[in-house]
Short mmCIF file of C-alpha atoms and ligand atoms in Angstrom, two decimals:
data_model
loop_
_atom_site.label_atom_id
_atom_site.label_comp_id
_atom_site.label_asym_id
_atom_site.label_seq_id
_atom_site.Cartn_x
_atom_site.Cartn_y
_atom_site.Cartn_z
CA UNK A 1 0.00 0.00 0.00
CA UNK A 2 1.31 3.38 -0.98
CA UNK A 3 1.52 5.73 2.19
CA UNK A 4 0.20 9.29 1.36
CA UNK A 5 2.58 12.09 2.20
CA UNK A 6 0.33 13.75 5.31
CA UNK A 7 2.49 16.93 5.04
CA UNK A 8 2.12 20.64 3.85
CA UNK A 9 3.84 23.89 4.02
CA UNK A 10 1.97 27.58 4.54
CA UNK A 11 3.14 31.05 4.35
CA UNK A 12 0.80 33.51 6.46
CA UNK A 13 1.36 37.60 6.86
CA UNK A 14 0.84 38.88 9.78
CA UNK A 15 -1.95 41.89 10.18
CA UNK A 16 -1.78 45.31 12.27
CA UNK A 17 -5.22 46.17 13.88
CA UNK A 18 -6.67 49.42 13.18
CA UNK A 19 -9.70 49.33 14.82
CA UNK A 20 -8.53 46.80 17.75
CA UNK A 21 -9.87 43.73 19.14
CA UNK A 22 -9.85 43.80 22.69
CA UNK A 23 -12.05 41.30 25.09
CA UNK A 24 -14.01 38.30 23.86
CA UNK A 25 -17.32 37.37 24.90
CA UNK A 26 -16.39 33.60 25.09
CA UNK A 27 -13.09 32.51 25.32
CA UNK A 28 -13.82 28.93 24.37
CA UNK A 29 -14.57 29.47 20.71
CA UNK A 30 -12.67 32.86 20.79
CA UNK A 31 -15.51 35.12 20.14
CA UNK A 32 -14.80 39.02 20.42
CA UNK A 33 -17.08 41.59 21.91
CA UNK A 34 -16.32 43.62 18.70
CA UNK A 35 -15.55 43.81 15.50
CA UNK A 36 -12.07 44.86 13.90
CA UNK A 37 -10.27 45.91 10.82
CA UNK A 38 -6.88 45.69 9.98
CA UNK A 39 -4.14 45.36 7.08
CA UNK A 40 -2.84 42.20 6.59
CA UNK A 41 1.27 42.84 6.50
CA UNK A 42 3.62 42.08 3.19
CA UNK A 43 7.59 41.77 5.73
CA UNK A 44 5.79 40.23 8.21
CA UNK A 45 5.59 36.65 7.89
CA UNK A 46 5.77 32.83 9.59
CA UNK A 47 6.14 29.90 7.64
CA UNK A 48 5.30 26.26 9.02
CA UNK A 49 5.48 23.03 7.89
CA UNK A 50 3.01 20.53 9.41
CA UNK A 51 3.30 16.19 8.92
CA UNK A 52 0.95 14.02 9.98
CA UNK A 53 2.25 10.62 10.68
CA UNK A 54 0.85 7.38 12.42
CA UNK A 55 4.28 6.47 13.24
CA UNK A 56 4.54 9.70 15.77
CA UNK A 57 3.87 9.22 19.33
CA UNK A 58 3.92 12.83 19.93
CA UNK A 59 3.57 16.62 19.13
CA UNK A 60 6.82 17.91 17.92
CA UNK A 61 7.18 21.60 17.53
CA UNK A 62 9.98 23.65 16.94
CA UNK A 63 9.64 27.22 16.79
CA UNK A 64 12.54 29.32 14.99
CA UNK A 65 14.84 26.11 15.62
CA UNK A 66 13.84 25.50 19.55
CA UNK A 67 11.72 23.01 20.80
CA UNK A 68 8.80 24.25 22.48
CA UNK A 69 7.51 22.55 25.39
CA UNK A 70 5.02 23.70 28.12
CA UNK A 71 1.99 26.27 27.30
CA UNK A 72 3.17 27.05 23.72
CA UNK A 73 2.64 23.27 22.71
CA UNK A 74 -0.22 23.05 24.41
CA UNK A 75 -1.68 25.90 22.44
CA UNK A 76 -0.27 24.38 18.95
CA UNK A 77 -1.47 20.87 20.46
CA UNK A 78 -5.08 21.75 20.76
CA UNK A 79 -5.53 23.46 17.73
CA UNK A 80 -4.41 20.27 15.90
CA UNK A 81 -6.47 18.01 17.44
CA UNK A 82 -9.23 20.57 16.71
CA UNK A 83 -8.21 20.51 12.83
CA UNK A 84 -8.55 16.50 13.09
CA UNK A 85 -12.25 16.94 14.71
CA UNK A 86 -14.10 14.99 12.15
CA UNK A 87 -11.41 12.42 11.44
CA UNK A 88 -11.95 8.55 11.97
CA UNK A 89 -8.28 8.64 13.71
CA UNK A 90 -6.44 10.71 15.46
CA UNK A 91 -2.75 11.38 14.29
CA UNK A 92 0.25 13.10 16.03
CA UNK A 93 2.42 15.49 14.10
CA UNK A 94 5.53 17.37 14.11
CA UNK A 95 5.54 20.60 13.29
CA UNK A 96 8.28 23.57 12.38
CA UNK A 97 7.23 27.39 12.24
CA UNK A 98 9.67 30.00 11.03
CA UNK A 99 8.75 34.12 11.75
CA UNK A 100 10.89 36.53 10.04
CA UNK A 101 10.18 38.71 13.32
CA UNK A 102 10.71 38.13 17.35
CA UNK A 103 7.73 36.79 18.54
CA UNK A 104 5.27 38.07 22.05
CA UNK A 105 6.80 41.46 21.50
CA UNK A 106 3.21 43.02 20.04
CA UNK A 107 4.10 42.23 16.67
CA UNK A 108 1.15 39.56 16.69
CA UNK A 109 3.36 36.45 16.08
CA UNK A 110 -0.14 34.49 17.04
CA UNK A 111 -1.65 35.56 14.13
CA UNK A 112 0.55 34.84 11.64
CA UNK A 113 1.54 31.72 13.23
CA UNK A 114 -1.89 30.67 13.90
CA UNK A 115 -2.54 31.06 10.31
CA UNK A 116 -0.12 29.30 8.87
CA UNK A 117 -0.67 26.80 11.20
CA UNK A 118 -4.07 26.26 10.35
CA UNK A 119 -3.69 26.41 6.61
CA UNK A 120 -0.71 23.84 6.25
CA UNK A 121 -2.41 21.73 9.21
CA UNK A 122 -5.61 21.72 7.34
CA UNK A 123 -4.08 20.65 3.54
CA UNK A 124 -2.07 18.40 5.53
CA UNK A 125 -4.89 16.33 6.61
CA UNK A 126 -6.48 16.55 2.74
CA UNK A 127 -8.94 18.72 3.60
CA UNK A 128 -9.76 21.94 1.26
CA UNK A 129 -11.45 24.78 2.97
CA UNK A 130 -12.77 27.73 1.53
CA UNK A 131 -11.27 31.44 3.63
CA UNK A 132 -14.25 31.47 5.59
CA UNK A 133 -13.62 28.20 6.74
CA UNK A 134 -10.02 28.95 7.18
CA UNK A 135 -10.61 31.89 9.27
CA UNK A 136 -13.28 30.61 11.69
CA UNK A 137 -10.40 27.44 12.39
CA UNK A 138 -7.79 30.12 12.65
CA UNK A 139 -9.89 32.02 15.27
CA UNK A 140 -10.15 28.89 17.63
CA UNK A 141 -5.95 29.28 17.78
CA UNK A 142 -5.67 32.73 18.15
CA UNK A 143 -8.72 35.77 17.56
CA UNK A 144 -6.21 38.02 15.42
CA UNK A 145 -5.46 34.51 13.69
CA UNK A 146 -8.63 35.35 11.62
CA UNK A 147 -7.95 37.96 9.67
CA UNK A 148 -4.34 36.99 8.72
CA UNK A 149 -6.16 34.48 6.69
CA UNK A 150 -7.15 37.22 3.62
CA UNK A 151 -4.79 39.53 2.30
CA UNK A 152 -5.15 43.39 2.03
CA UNK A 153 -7.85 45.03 3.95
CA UNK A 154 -9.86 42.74 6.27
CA UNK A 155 -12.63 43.40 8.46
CA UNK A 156 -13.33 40.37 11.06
CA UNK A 157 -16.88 40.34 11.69
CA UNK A 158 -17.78 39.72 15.51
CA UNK A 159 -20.83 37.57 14.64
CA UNK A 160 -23.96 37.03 17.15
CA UNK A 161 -24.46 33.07 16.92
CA UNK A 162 -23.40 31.09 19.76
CA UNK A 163 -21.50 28.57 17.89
CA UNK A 164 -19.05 31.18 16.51
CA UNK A 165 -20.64 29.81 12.68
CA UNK A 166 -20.62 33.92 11.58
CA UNK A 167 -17.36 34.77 13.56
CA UNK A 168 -15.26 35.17 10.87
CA UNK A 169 -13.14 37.82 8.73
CA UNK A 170 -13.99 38.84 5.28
CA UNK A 171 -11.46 41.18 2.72
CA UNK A 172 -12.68 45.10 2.31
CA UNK A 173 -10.15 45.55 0.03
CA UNK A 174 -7.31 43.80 -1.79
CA UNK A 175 -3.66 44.05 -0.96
CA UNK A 176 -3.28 45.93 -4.54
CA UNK A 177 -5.75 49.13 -3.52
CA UNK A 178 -3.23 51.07 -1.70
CA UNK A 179 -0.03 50.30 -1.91
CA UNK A 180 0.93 53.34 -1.12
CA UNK A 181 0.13 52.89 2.44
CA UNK A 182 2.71 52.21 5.03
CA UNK A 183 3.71 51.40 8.10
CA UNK A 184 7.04 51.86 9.65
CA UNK A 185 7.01 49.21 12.84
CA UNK A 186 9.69 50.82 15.34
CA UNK A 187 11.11 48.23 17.27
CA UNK A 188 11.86 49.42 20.88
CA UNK A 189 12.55 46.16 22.96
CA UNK A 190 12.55 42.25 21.88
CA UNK A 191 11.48 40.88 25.43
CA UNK A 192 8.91 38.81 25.74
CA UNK A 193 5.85 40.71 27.00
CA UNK A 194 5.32 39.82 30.80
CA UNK A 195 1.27 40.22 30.28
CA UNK A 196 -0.02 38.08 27.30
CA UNK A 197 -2.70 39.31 24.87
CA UNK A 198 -5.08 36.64 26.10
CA UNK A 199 -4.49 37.53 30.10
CA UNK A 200 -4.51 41.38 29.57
CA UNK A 201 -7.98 41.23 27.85
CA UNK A 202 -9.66 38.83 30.27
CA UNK A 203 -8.59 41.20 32.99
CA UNK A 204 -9.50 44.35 30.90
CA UNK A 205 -13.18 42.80 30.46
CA UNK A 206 -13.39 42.17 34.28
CA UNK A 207 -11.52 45.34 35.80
CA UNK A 208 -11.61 48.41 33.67
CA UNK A 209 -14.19 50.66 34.32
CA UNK A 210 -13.78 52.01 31.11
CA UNK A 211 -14.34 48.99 28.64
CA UNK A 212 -17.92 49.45 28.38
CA UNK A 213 -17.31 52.54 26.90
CA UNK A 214 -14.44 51.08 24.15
CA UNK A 215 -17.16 49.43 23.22
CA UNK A 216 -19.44 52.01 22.33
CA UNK A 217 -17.18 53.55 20.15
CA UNK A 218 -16.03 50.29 18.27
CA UNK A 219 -19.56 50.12 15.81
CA UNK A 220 -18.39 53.54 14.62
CA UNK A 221 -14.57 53.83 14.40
CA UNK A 222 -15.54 50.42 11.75
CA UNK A 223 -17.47 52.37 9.86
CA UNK A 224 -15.61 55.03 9.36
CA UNK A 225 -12.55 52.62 8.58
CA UNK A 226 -14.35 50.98 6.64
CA UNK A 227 -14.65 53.94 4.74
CA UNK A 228 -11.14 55.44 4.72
CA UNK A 229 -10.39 52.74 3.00
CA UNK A 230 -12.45 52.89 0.15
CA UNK A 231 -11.70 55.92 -0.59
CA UNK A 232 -8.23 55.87 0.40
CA UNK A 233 -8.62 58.67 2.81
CA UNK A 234 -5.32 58.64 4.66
CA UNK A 235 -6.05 61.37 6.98
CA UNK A 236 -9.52 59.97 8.48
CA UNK A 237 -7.92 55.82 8.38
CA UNK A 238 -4.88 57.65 10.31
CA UNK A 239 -7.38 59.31 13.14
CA UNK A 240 -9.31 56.81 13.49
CA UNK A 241 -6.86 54.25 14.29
CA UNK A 242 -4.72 56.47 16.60
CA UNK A 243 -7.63 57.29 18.48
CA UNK A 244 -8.81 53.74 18.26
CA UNK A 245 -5.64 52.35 19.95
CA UNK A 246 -5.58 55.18 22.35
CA UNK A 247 -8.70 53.79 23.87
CA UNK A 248 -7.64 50.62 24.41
CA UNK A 249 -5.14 51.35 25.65
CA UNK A 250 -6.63 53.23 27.97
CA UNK A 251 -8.74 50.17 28.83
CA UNK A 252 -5.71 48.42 29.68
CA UNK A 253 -4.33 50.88 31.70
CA UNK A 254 -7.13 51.22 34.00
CA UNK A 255 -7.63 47.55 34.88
CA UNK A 256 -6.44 46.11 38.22
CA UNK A 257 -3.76 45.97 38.40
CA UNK A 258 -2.75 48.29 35.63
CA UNK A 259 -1.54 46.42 32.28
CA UNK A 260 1.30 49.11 30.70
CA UNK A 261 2.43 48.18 27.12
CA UNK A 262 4.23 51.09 26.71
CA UNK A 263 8.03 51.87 27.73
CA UNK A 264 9.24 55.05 27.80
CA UNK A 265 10.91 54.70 24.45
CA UNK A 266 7.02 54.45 22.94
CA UNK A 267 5.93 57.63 24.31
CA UNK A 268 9.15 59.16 22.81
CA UNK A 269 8.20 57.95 19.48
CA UNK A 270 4.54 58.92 19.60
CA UNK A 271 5.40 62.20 20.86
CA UNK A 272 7.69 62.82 17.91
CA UNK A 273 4.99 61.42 15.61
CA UNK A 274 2.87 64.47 16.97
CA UNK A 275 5.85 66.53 16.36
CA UNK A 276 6.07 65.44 12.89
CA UNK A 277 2.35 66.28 12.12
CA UNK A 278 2.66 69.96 13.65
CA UNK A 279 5.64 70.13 11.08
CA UNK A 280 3.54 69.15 8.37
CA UNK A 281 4.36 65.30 7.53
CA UNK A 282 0.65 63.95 7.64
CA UNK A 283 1.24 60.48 10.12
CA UNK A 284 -0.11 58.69 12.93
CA UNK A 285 0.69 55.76 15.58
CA UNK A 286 -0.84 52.58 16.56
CA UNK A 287 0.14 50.39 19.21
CA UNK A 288 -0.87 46.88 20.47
CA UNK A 289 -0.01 44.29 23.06
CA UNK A 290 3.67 45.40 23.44
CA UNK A 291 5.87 48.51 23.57
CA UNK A 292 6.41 48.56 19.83
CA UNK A 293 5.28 51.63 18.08
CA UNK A 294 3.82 51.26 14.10
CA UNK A 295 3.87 54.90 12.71
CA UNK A 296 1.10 54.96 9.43
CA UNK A 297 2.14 57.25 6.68
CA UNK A 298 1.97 57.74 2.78
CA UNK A 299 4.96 56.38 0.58
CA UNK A 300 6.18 60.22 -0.20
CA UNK A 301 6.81 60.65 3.87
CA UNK A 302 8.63 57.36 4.10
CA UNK A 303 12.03 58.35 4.11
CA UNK A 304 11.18 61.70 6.02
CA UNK A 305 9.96 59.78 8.45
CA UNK A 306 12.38 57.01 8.50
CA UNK A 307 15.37 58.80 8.95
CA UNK A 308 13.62 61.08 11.76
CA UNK A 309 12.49 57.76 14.03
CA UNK A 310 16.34 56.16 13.22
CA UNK A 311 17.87 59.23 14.73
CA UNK A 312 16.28 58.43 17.91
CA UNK A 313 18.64 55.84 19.89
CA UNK A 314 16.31 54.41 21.97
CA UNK A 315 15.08 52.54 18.20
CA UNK A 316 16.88 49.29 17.89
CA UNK A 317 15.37 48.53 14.59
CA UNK A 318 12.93 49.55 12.31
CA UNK A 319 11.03 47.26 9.66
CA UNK A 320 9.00 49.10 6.66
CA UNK A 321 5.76 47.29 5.81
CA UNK A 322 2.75 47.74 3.21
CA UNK A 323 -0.23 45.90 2.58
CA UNK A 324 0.74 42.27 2.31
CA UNK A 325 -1.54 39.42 0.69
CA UNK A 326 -3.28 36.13 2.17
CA UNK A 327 -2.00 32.99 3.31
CA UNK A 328 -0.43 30.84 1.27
CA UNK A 329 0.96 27.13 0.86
CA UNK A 330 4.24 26.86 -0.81
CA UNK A 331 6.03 23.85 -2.47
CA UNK A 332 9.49 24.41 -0.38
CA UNK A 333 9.08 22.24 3.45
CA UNK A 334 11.31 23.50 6.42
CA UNK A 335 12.07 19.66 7.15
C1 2P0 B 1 -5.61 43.22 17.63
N1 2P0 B 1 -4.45 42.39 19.68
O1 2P0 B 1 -6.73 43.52 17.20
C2 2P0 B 1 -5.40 43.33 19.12
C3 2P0 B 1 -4.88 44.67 19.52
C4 2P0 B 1 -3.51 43.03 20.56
C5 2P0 B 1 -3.95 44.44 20.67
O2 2P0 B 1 -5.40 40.64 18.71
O3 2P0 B 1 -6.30 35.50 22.97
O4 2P0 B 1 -3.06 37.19 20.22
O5 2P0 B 1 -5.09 34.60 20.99
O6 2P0 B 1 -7.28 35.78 20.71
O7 2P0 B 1 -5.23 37.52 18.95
C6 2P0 B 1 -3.71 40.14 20.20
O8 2P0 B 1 -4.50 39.16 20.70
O9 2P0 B 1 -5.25 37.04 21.42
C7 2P0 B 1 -4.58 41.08 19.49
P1 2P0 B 1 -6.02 35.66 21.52
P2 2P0 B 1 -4.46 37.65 20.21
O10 2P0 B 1 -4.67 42.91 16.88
#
């Protein structure tokens, strides 16, 4: 009998938030309490290779060339068996992931990794899903998993139905819309962030007196998106989403304890963001789970802007993205 090769190889961008997600409503099946829109990333990527085998015993998974162990394979674990849900048997696999970025550092490593994870897990097995499909497994891994699925301009939908069935992302525009748009990520530190994603909004649902109101904003910071992208207005996407991350972040800082993202190398940068504006170079900042600051600007600032941020020491590196496209398998397998 001829063995089929149970193995597959995906390439998955990772996406920057503009209107955030922040809290879900059941952690489960990973359901938000709102909706969010990002753009899915071109230089940020992770690339995994997943093999099914009934000769394995175990999970294997190495992530950039260390074997995890502990919580992280738990996580990849899960989602695996979750991916072999309607399968007669139950296989083990091994699995290498490869991000051309440091990951937990709020340059959402889960979602790109989740991704990819899901897409070569899923091909792996034989099965062909459509994006929707892909997406809603992706979610169940990680929430911002779900909209590194599509390429370009994605909008994840937070869906009503209590089985998660309409929880899913959808594309409001393609990668090849704007290219124009950019996004200079600053990298300030390359710790590991000592609050996760996942902890930080559980606690920000329970503790912050504020989060209520986030969420009365959310319905109409989409819209508006929504909009600035359509029409590629740069000056309404970049208010919106620096006022959008401002607010959760000051969710997070008024939870109990506090949660603070930010070092004091990110306040440097947004204040000379600021600075830059009052000067006359139209840009804005976003921020997520991590002290990283991602300054949004037109291609004709770029190097204005570049060499501005570089001259500031407390940058240790800075990476230059633009709207990327959707996940991908590839031919070439990292084992
Ligand atoms: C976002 N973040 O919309 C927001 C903004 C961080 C700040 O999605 O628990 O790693 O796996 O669903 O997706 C990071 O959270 O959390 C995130 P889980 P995830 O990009």
């Amino acid at each position: 009998m001829v063995m089929m090769l149970m193995k597959a190889t995906a390439i998955a961008n990772s996406n920057i938030a503009l209107v955030k997600y922040w809290g879900k409503r059941n952690s489960d099946l990973m359901l938000p309490h709102n909706s969010s829109v990002s753009m899915t990333l071109d230089n940020l990527n992770t690339m995994t290779t997943v093999e099914f085998s009934e000769n394995f015993s175990e999970y294997e998974l190495k992530i950039n060339g260390k074997t995890a162990k502990g919580e992280e394979l738990k996580r990849v674990a899960t989602h695996l068996d979750l991916l072999q849900d309607s399968s007669p048997q139950k296989r083990f696999a091994k699995i290498m992931s490869e991000s051309n970025f440091p990951k937990k550092a709020g340059l959402a490593s889960s979602a790109s990794g989740f991704a990819a994870l899901t897409l070569a897990g899923t091909k792996a097995l034989g099965q062909n899903l459509t994006l929707k499909e892909l997406s809603i497994l992706s979610r169940r891994g990680s929430g911002s998993a779900s909209r590194s699925i599509l390429g370009g301009f994605v909008e994840w939908i937070k869906g009503s139905l209590l089985d998660g069935s309409d929880s899913h992302a959808i594309q409001i525009e393609e990668e090849g819309h704007w290219p124009e748009l950019s996004m200079i990520v600053t990298i300030i530190s390359t710790e590991e962030k000592k609050v996760s994603s996942r902890a930080g909004m559980s606690q920000t649902v329970k503790t912050s007196p504020f989060y209520d109101a986030w969420l009365d904003t959310i319905e109409s910071d989409v819209e508006k998106m929504k909009q600035a992208i359509t029409k590629k207005n740069f000056t309404l996407l970049g208010k919106i989403a620096e006022n959008n991350a401002l607010k959760m972040h000051a969710t997070m800082h008024t939870t109990i304890p506090p949660i603070l993202y930010w070092e004091s190398g990110s306040l440097s940068i947004m204040k000379e963001v600021l600075k830059l504006r009052e000067e006359g170079t139209e840009c804005y900042f976003t921020m997520d789970a991590g002290p990283q600051v991602k300054i949004l600007c037109q291609q004709k600032d770029l190097e204005t802007i570049k060499s501005r941020v570089t001259e500031l020491d407390l940058v240790k590196d800075i990476i230059i993205c633009h709207p990327g496209g959707e996940a991908r398998l590839i031919e070439d397998h990292l084992f």
